[in-house]
Amino acid sequence: MDLFSLQPGCGCAKPTDAFSPESKTVQGIAGSLGVSPAQVLDIIRCRAHSDQRMAADASAGTAINGMAHDELRVTSNEMLVQNLFSPNGPDEAFRTWEEWYARKTKSA
């Protein structure tokens, strides 16, 4: 079962119909985390965007600005874990991550 797909004109992973707020997988994750199924999808979307951006920048050679790639990824993971479940929601966490990432890399 494909949970995500790439769509023409967009480099971002998009959830398939199999991975929706109504799916048993998403409902199980939401129940375990104590959040809504929609928030689970928002968290996954934000996390996927950050991973894709880092991977694209690493491939283009623009991701490192004084930090080793592994160190950058570990710090990124820590920041996301701390912020994705904050009361302000995953979108605010992603904006915070983008600001941090822009400061730590050559890409904006």
C-alpha positions as a Markdown table, in Angstrom:
| # | Residue | x | y | z |
|---|---|---|---|---|
| 1 | Met | 0.0 | 0.0 | 0.0 |
| 2 | Asp | 1.4 | 3.4 | -1.0 |
| 3 | Leu | 1.0 | 5.9 | 1.8 |
| 4 | Phe | 2.6 | 8.8 | -0.1 |
| 5 | Ser | 3.1 | 9.8 | -3.8 |
| 6 | Leu | 4.9 | 12.5 | -5.7 |
| 7 | Gln | 2.6 | 14.6 | -7.9 |
| 8 | Pro | 3.5 | 16.4 | -11.1 |
| 9 | Gly | 4.9 | 19.9 | -10.5 |
| 10 | Cys | 5.5 | 19.3 | -6.8 |
| 11 | Gly | 8.5 | 17.8 | -5.2 |
| 12 | Cys | 6.6 | 17.2 | -1.9 |
| 13 | Ala | 5.2 | 13.8 | -0.9 |
| 14 | Lys | 1.4 | 13.9 | -0.8 |
| 15 | Pro | -0.6 | 11.5 | 1.3 |
| 16 | Thr | -2.6 | 9.0 | -0.8 |
| 17 | Asp | -6.2 | 8.1 | -0.1 |
| 18 | Ala | -4.9 | 5.1 | 1.9 |
| 19 | Phe | -3.3 | 7.6 | 4.4 |
| 20 | Ser | -6.2 | 9.9 | 5.4 |
| 21 | Pro | -7.7 | 11.0 | 8.7 |
| 22 | Glu | -10.2 | 8.1 | 8.3 |
| 23 | Ser | -7.6 | 5.4 | 7.9 |
| 24 | Lys | -7.1 | 2.9 | 10.7 |
| 25 | Thr | -3.3 | 3.6 | 10.7 |
| 26 | Val | -3.7 | 7.3 | 11.2 |
| 27 | Gln | -6.5 | 6.9 | 13.8 |
| 28 | Gly | -4.3 | 4.4 | 15.7 |
| 29 | Ile | -1.3 | 6.8 | 15.6 |
| 30 | Ala | -3.6 | 9.7 | 16.7 |
| 31 | Gly | -5.0 | 7.7 | 19.6 |
| 32 | Ser | -1.5 | 6.7 | 20.8 |
| 33 | Leu | -0.3 | 10.3 | 20.7 |
| 34 | Gly | -3.4 | 11.9 | 22.0 |
| 35 | Val | -3.9 | 14.2 | 19.0 |
| 36 | Ser | -6.4 | 14.4 | 16.2 |
| 37 | Pro | -6.0 | 12.4 | 13.0 |
| 38 | Ala | -5.7 | 15.6 | 11.1 |
| 39 | Gln | -2.9 | 16.8 | 13.3 |
| 40 | Val | -1.1 | 13.5 | 12.7 |
| 41 | Leu | -1.2 | 14.3 | 8.9 |
| 42 | Asp | 0.0 | 17.8 | 9.5 |
| 43 | Ile | 2.9 | 16.5 | 11.6 |
| 44 | Ile | 3.9 | 14.0 | 9.0 |
| 45 | Arg | 3.6 | 16.7 | 6.2 |
| 46 | Cys | 5.8 | 19.1 | 8.1 |
| 47 | Arg | 8.4 | 16.4 | 8.9 |
| 48 | Ala | 8.4 | 15.2 | 5.3 |
| 49 | His | 8.9 | 18.7 | 4.0 |
| 50 | Ser | 11.9 | 19.3 | 6.2 |
| 51 | Asp | 13.4 | 15.9 | 5.3 |
| 52 | Gln | 12.9 | 16.6 | 1.6 |
| 53 | Arg | 14.5 | 20.0 | 1.8 |
| 54 | Met | 17.5 | 18.8 | 3.6 |
| 55 | Ala | 17.9 | 15.9 | 1.1 |
| 56 | Ala | 17.6 | 18.2 | -1.9 |
| 57 | Asp | 20.1 | 20.7 | -0.4 |
| 58 | Ala | 22.5 | 17.9 | 0.4 |
| 59 | Ser | 22.3 | 16.6 | -3.2 |
| 60 | Ala | 22.8 | 20.1 | -4.5 |
| 61 | Gly | 25.8 | 20.7 | -2.2 |
| 62 | Thr | 24.2 | 23.7 | -0.5 |
| 63 | Ala | 23.3 | 22.2 | 2.9 |
| 64 | Ile | 26.5 | 22.6 | 4.9 |
| 65 | Asn | 27.5 | 25.9 | 6.4 |
| 66 | Gly | 30.0 | 25.0 | 9.2 |
| 67 | Met | 28.1 | 21.9 | 10.4 |
| 68 | Ala | 28.7 | 18.3 | 9.4 |
| 69 | His | 25.6 | 16.9 | 7.6 |
| 70 | Asp | 25.0 | 14.3 | 10.4 |
| 71 | Glu | 25.2 | 17.0 | 13.0 |
| 72 | Leu | 22.8 | 19.2 | 11.0 |
| 73 | Arg | 20.3 | 16.3 | 10.7 |
| 74 | Val | 20.5 | 15.4 | 14.4 |
| 75 | Thr | 19.9 | 19.0 | 15.5 |
| 76 | Ser | 17.1 | 19.2 | 12.9 |
| 77 | Asn | 15.5 | 16.0 | 14.3 |
| 78 | Glu | 15.7 | 17.3 | 17.9 |
| 79 | Met | 14.2 | 20.6 | 17.0 |
| 80 | Leu | 11.3 | 19.0 | 15.1 |
| 81 | Val | 10.6 | 16.5 | 17.9 |
| 82 | Gln | 10.5 | 19.3 | 20.5 |
| 83 | Asn | 8.2 | 21.5 | 18.4 |
| 84 | Leu | 5.9 | 19.4 | 16.2 |
| 85 | Phe | 3.6 | 18.6 | 19.2 |
| 86 | Ser | 3.6 | 22.1 | 20.6 |
| 87 | Pro | 0.3 | 23.9 | 21.3 |
| 88 | Asn | 1.0 | 26.2 | 18.3 |
| 89 | Gly | 0.9 | 23.2 | 16.0 |
| 90 | Pro | 3.1 | 21.7 | 13.3 |
| 91 | Asp | 2.9 | 24.7 | 10.9 |
| 92 | Glu | 4.4 | 27.0 | 13.5 |
| 93 | Ala | 7.0 | 24.3 | 14.3 |
| 94 | Phe | 7.9 | 24.1 | 10.6 |
| 95 | Arg | 8.3 | 27.9 | 10.3 |
| 96 | Thr | 10.6 | 27.8 | 13.3 |
| 97 | Trp | 12.6 | 25.0 | 11.7 |
| 98 | Glu | 12.8 | 26.9 | 8.4 |
| 99 | Glu | 14.2 | 30.0 | 10.2 |
| 100 | Trp | 16.8 | 27.8 | 12.0 |
| 101 | Tyr | 17.7 | 25.9 | 8.8 |
| 102 | Ala | 18.2 | 29.1 | 6.8 |
| 103 | Arg | 20.6 | 30.4 | 9.5 |
| 104 | Lys | 22.5 | 27.1 | 9.5 |
| 105 | Thr | 22.8 | 26.6 | 5.7 |
| 106 | Lys | 23.6 | 28.5 | 2.6 |
| 107 | Ser | 20.1 | 28.0 | 1.3 |
| 108 | Ala | 17.2 | 30.3 | 2.2 |
